[in-house]
CSV table of C-alpha atoms in Angstrom, one decimal:
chain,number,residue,atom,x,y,z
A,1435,UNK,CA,-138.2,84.8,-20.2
A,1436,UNK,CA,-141.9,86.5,-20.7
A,1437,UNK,CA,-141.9,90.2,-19.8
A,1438,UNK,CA,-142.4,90.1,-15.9
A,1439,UNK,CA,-142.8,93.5,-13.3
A,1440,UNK,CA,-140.7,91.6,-11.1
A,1441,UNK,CA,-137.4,91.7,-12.8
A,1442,UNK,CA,-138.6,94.7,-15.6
A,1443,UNK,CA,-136.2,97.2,-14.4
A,1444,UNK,CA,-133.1,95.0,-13.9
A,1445,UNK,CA,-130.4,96.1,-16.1
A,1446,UNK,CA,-127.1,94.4,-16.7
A,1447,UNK,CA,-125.2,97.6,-15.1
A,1448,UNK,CA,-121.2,97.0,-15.2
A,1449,UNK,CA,-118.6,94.4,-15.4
A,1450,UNK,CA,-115.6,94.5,-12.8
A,1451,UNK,CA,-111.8,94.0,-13.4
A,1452,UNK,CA,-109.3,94.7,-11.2
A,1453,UNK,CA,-106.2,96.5,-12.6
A,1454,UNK,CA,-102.7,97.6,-11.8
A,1455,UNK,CA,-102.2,100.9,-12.4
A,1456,UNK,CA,-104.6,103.5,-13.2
A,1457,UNK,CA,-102.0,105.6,-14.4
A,1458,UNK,CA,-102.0,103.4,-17.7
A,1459,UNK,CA,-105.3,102.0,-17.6
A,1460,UNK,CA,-107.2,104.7,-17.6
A,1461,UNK,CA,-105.6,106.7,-20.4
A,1462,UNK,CA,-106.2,103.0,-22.5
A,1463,UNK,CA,-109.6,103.0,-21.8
A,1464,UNK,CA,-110.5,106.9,-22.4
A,1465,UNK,CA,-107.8,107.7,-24.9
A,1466,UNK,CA,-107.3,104.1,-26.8
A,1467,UNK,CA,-110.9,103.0,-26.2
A,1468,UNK,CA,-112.6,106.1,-26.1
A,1469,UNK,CA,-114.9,105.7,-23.1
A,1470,UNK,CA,-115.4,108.5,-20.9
A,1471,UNK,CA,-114.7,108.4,-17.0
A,1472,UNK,CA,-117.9,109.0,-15.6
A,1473,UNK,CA,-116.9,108.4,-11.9
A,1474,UNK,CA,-113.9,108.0,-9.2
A,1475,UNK,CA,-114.8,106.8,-6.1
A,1476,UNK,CA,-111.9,107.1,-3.7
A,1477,UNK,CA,-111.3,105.2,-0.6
A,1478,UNK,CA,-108.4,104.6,1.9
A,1479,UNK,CA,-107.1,101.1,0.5
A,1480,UNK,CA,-108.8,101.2,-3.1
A,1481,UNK,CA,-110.1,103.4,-5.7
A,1482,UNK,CA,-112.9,102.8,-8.2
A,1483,UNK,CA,-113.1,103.9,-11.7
A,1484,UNK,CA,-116.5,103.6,-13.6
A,1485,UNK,CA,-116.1,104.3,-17.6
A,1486,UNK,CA,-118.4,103.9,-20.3
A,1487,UNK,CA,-118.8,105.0,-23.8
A,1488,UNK,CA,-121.0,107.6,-24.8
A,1489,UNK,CA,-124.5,107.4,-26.3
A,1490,UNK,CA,-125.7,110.9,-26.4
A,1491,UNK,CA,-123.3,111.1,-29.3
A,1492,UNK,CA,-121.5,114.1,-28.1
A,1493,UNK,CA,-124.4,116.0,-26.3
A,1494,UNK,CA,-124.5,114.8,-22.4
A,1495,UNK,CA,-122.3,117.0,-20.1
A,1496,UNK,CA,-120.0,115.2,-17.6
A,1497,UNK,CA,-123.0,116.0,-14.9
A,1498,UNK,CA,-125.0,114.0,-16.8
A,1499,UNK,CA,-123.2,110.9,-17.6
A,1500,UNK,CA,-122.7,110.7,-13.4
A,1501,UNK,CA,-125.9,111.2,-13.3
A,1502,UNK,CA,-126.7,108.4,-15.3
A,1503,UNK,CA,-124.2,106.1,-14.5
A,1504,UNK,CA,-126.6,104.0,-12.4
A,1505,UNK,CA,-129.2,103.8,-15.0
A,1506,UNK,CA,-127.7,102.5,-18.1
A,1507,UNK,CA,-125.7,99.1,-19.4
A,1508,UNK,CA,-122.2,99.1,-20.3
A,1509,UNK,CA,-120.2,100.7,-17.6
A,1510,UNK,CA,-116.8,99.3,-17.0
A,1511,UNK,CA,-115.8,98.9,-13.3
A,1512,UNK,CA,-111.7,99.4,-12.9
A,1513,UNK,CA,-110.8,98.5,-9.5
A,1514,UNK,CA,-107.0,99.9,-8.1
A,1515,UNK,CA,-105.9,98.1,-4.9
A,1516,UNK,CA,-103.5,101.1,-4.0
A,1517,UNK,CA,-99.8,100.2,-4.2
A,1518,UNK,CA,-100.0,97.4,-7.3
A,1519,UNK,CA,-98.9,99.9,-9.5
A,1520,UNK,CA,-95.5,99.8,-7.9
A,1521,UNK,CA,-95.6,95.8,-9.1
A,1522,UNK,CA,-93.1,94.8,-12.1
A,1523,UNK,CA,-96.0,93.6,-13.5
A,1524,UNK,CA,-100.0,93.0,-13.3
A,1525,UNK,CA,-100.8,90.4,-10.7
A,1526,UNK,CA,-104.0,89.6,-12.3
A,1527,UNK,CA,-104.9,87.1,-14.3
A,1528,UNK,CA,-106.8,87.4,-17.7
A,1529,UNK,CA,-108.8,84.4,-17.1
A,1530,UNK,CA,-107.8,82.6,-20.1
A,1531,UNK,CA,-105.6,79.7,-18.9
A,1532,UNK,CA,-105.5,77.6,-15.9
A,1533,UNK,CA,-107.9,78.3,-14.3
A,1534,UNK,CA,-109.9,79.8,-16.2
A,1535,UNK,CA,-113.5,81.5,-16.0
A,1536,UNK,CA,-113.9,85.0,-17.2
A,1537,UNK,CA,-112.4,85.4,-20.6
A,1538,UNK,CA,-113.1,88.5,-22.1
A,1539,UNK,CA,-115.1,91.6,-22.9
A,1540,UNK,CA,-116.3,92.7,-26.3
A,1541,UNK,CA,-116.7,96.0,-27.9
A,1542,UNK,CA,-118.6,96.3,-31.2
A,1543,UNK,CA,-117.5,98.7,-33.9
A,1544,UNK,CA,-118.9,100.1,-37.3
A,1545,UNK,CA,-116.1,99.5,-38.8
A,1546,UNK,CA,-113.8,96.4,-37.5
A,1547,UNK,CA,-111.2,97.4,-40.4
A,1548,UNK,CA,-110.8,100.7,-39.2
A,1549,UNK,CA,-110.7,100.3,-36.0
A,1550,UNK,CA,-108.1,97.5,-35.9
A,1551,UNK,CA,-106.0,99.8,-37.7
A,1552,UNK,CA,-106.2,102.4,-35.7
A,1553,UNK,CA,-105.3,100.1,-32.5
A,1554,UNK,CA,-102.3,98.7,-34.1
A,1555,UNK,CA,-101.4,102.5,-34.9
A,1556,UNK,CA,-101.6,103.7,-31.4
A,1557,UNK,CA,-99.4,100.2,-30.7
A,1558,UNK,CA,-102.3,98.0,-28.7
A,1559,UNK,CA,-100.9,94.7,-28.6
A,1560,UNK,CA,-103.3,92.0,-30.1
A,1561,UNK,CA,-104.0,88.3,-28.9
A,1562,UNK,CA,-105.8,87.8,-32.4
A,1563,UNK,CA,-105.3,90.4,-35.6
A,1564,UNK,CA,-108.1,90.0,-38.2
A,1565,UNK,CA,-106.0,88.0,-40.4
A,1566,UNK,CA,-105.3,85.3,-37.8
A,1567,UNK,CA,-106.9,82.0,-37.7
A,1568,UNK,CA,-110.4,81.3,-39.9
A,1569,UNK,CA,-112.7,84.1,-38.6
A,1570,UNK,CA,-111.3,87.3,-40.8
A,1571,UNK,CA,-114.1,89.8,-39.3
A,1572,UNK,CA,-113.4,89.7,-35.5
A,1573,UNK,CA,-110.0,90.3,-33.5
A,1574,UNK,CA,-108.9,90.3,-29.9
A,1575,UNK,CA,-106.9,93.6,-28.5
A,1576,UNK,CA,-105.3,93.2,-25.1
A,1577,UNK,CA,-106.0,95.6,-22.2
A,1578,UNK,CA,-102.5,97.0,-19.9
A,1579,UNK,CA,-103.3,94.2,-17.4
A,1580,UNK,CA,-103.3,91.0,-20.2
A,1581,UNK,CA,-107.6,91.1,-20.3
A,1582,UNK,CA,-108.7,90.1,-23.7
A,1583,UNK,CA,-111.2,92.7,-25.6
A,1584,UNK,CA,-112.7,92.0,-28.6
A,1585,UNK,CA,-113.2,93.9,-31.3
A,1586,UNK,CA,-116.2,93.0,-33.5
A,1587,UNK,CA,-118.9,94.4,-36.1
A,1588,UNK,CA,-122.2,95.6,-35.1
A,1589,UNK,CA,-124.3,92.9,-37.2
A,1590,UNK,CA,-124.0,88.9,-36.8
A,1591,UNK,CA,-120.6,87.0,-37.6
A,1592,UNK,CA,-122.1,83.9,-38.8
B,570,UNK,CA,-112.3,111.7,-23.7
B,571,UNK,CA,-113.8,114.5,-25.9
B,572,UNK,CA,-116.3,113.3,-28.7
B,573,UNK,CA,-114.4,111.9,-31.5
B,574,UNK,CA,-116.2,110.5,-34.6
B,575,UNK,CA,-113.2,107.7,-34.7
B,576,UNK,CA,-114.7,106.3,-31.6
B,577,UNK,CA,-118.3,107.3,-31.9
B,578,UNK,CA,-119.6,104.0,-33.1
B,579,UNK,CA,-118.2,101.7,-30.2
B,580,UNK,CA,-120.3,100.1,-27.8
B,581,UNK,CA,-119.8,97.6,-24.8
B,582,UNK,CA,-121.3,95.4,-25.7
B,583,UNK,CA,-120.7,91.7,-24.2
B,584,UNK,CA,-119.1,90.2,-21.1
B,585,UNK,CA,-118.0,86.6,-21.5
B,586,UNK,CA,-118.1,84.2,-18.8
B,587,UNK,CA,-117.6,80.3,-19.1
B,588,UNK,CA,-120.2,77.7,-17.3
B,589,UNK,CA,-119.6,74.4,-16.4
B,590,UNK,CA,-123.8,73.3,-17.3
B,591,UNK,CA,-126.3,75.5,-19.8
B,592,UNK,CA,-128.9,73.5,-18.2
B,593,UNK,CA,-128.1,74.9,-14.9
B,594,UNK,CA,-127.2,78.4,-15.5
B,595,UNK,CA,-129.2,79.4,-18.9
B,596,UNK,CA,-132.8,78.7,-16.2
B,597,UNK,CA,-130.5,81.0,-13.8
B,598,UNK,CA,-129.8,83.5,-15.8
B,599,UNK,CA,-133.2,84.0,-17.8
B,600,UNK,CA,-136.3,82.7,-14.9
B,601,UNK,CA,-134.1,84.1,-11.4
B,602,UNK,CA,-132.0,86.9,-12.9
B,603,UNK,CA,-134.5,87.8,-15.4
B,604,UNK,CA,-132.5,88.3,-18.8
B,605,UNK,CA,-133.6,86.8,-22.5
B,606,UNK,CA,-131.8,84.4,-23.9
B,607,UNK,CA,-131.3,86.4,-27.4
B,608,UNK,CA,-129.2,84.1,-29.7
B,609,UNK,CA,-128.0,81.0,-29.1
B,610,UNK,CA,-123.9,79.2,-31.1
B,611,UNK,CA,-123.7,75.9,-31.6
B,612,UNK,CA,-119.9,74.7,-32.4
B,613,UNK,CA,-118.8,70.8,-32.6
B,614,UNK,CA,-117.1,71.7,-29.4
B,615,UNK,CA,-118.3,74.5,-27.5
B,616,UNK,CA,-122.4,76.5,-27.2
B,617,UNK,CA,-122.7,80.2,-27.0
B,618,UNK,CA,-125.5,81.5,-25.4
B,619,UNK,CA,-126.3,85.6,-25.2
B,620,UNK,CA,-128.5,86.7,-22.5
B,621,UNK,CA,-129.6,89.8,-22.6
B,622,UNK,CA,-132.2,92.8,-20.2
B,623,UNK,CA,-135.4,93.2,-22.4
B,624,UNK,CA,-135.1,97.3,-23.1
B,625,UNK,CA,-138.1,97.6,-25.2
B,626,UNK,CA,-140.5,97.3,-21.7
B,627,UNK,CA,-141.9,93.8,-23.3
B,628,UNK,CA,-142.3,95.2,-26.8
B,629,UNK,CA,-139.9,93.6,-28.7
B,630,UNK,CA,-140.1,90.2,-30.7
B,631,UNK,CA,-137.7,87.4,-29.9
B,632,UNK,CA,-137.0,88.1,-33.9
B,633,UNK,CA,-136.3,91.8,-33.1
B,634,UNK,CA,-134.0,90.9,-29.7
B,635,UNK,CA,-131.9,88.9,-31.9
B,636,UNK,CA,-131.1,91.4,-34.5
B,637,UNK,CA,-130.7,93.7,-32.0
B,638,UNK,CA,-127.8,91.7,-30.2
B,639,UNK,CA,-124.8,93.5,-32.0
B,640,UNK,CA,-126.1,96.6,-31.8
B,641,UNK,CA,-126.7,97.3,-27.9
B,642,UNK,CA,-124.5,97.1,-24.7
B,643,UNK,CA,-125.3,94.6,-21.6
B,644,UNK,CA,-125.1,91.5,-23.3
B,645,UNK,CA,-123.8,88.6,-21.0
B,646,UNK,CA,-122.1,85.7,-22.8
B,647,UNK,CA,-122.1,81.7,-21.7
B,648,UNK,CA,-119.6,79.9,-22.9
B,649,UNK,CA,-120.1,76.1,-22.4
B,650,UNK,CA,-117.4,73.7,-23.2
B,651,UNK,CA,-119.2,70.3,-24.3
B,652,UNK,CA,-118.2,68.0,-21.0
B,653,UNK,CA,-118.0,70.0,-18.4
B,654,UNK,CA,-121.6,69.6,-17.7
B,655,UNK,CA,-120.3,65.8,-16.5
B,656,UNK,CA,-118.1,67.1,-14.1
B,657,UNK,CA,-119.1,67.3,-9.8
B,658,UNK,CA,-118.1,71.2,-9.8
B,659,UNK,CA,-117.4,73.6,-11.7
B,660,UNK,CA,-114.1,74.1,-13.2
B,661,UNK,CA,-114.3,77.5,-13.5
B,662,UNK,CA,-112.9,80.1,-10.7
B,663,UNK,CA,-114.8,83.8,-10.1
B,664,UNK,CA,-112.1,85.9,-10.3
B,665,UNK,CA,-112.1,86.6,-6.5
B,666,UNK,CA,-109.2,84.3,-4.7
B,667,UNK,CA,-105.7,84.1,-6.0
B,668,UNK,CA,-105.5,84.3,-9.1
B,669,UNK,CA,-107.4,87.4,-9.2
B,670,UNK,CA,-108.9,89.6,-12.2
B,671,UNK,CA,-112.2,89.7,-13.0
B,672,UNK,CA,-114.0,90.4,-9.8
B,673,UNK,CA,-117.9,90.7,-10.6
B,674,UNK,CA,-121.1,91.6,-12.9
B,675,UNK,CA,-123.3,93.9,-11.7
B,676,UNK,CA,-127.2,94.8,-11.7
B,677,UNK,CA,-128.7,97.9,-11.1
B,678,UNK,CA,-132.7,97.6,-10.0
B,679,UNK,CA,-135.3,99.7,-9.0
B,680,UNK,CA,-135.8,97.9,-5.4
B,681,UNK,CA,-133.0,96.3,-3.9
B,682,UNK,CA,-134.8,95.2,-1.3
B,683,UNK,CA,-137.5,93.7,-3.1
B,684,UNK,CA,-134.9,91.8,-5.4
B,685,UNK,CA,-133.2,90.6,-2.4
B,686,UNK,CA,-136.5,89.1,-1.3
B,687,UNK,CA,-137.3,87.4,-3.9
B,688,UNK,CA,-134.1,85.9,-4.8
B,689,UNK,CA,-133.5,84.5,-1.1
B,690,UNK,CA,-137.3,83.1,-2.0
B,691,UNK,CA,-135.8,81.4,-4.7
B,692,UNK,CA,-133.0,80.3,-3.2
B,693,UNK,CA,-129.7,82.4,-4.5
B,694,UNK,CA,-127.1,81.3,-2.6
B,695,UNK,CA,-125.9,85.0,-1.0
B,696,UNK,CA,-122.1,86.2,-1.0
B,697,UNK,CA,-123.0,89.3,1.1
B,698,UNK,CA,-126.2,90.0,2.1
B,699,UNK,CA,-127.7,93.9,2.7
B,700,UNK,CA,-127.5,93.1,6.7
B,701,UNK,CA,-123.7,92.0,6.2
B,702,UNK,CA,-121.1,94.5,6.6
B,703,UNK,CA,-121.2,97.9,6.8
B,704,UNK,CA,-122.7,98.6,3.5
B,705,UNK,CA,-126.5,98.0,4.0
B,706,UNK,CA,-127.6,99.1,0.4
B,707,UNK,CA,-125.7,96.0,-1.9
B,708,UNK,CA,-125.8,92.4,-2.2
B,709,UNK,CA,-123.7,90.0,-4.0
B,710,UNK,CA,-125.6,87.0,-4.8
B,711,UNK,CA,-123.2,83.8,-6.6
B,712,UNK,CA,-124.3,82.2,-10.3
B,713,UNK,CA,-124.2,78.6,-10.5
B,714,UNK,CA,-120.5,78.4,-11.1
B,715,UNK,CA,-119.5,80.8,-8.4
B,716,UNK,CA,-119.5,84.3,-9.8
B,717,UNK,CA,-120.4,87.0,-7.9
B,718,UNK,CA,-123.4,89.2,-9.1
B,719,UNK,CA,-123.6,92.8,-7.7
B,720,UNK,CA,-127.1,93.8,-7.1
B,721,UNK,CA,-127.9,97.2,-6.1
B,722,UNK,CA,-130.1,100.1,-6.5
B,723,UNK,CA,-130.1,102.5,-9.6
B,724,UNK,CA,-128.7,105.6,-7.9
B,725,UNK,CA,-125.6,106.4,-5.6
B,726,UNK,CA,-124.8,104.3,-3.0
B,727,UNK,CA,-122.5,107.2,-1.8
């Protein structure tokens, strides 16, 4: 739309997924990933967990990226409904069969090469390595819980 | 995690929903919510459309948006299946009754209230409203297919 005062300082803030246990997402997110965990929010029934990936590149404290966790794009909302992590297994749903809606969330990369070969060394199960199917340049890594991420370069596919 | 160059690249940078009518929700997302629709897919059977916050304050060319679309985070992306505009409702499910997974997107503005305002004036169906509940300071307002969209203020709600 044309620049407008009325919407100028909306920004696209965070997605939400709820997940089964933080005790294995979180460490996939920060660890695998590499985004930080900017804030926990704790409540009686639930507990929140808002990451996000860097863009100071290495300079903001911790203080900061709390600080500015409001302000910026990109943050990932984990949501733990306590006791699910003592489920056999996830009882969410990727979004990706019946029914559908959501399907995924995307990272891009520099390097798509490197990276998928780093997730397959730290054992990330994939929906879709770079050699599967026609499209050779993008892949699709799969979150603790079954959500699909994909993995793509920084410049256009097509 | 600590800085790592292996990671340093990565961005967040799109979250992929699937809508039943472009026609519908690509005027909701870009004149209500506010976003630019960046870059625009066509496939024989499915459109991709990425809708993006203008961060350049009204700067930027449409051109420049575009080739900016890999690069940035807070990229939301519509994924119409050629059809499903010709059903009565959507086939697509939020996220927020069983199955559950994805639960929400979230905006961060400057005046909650006065966003409120203006999208009741333009006719947003409302999930929660500020007066609902106990939490006076959030909204969820619902996209044309049913997901819920966050919309709070750009600081702590705690």
């Amino acid at each position: 739309m044309p620049y407008s005062e009325e919407t100028a300082s909306y920004k696209f803030n965070h997605t939400m997924l709820r997940i089964k246990d933080p005790k294995v997402s979180i460490p996939f997110y920060t660890d695998i990933i590499g985004m930080d965990l900017v804030e926990k929010l704790e409540f009686s029934d639930f507990t929140l967990y808002f990451l996000a990936f860097d863009q100071s590149g290495g300079k903001a404290t911790d203080v900061e990226k709390k600080a500015n966790r409001h302000k910026r794009e990109g943050i990932l909302e984990l949501t733990h409904n306590h006791g699910s992590e003592t489920l056999d297994k996830t009882p969410y749903h990727s979004g990706n069969s019946d029914p559908r809606g959501f399907g995924h969330i995307a990272i891009t990369v520099a390097d798509v090469e490197a990276a998928c070969a780093r997730f397959e060394r730290l054992g990330v199960p994939f929906k879709k390595r770079l050699t599967d199917g026609a499209i050779k340049n993008l892949a699709f890594i799969l979150d603790p819980d079954g959500y699909w991420i994909e993995v793509l370069p920084a410049r256009p596919l097509f």
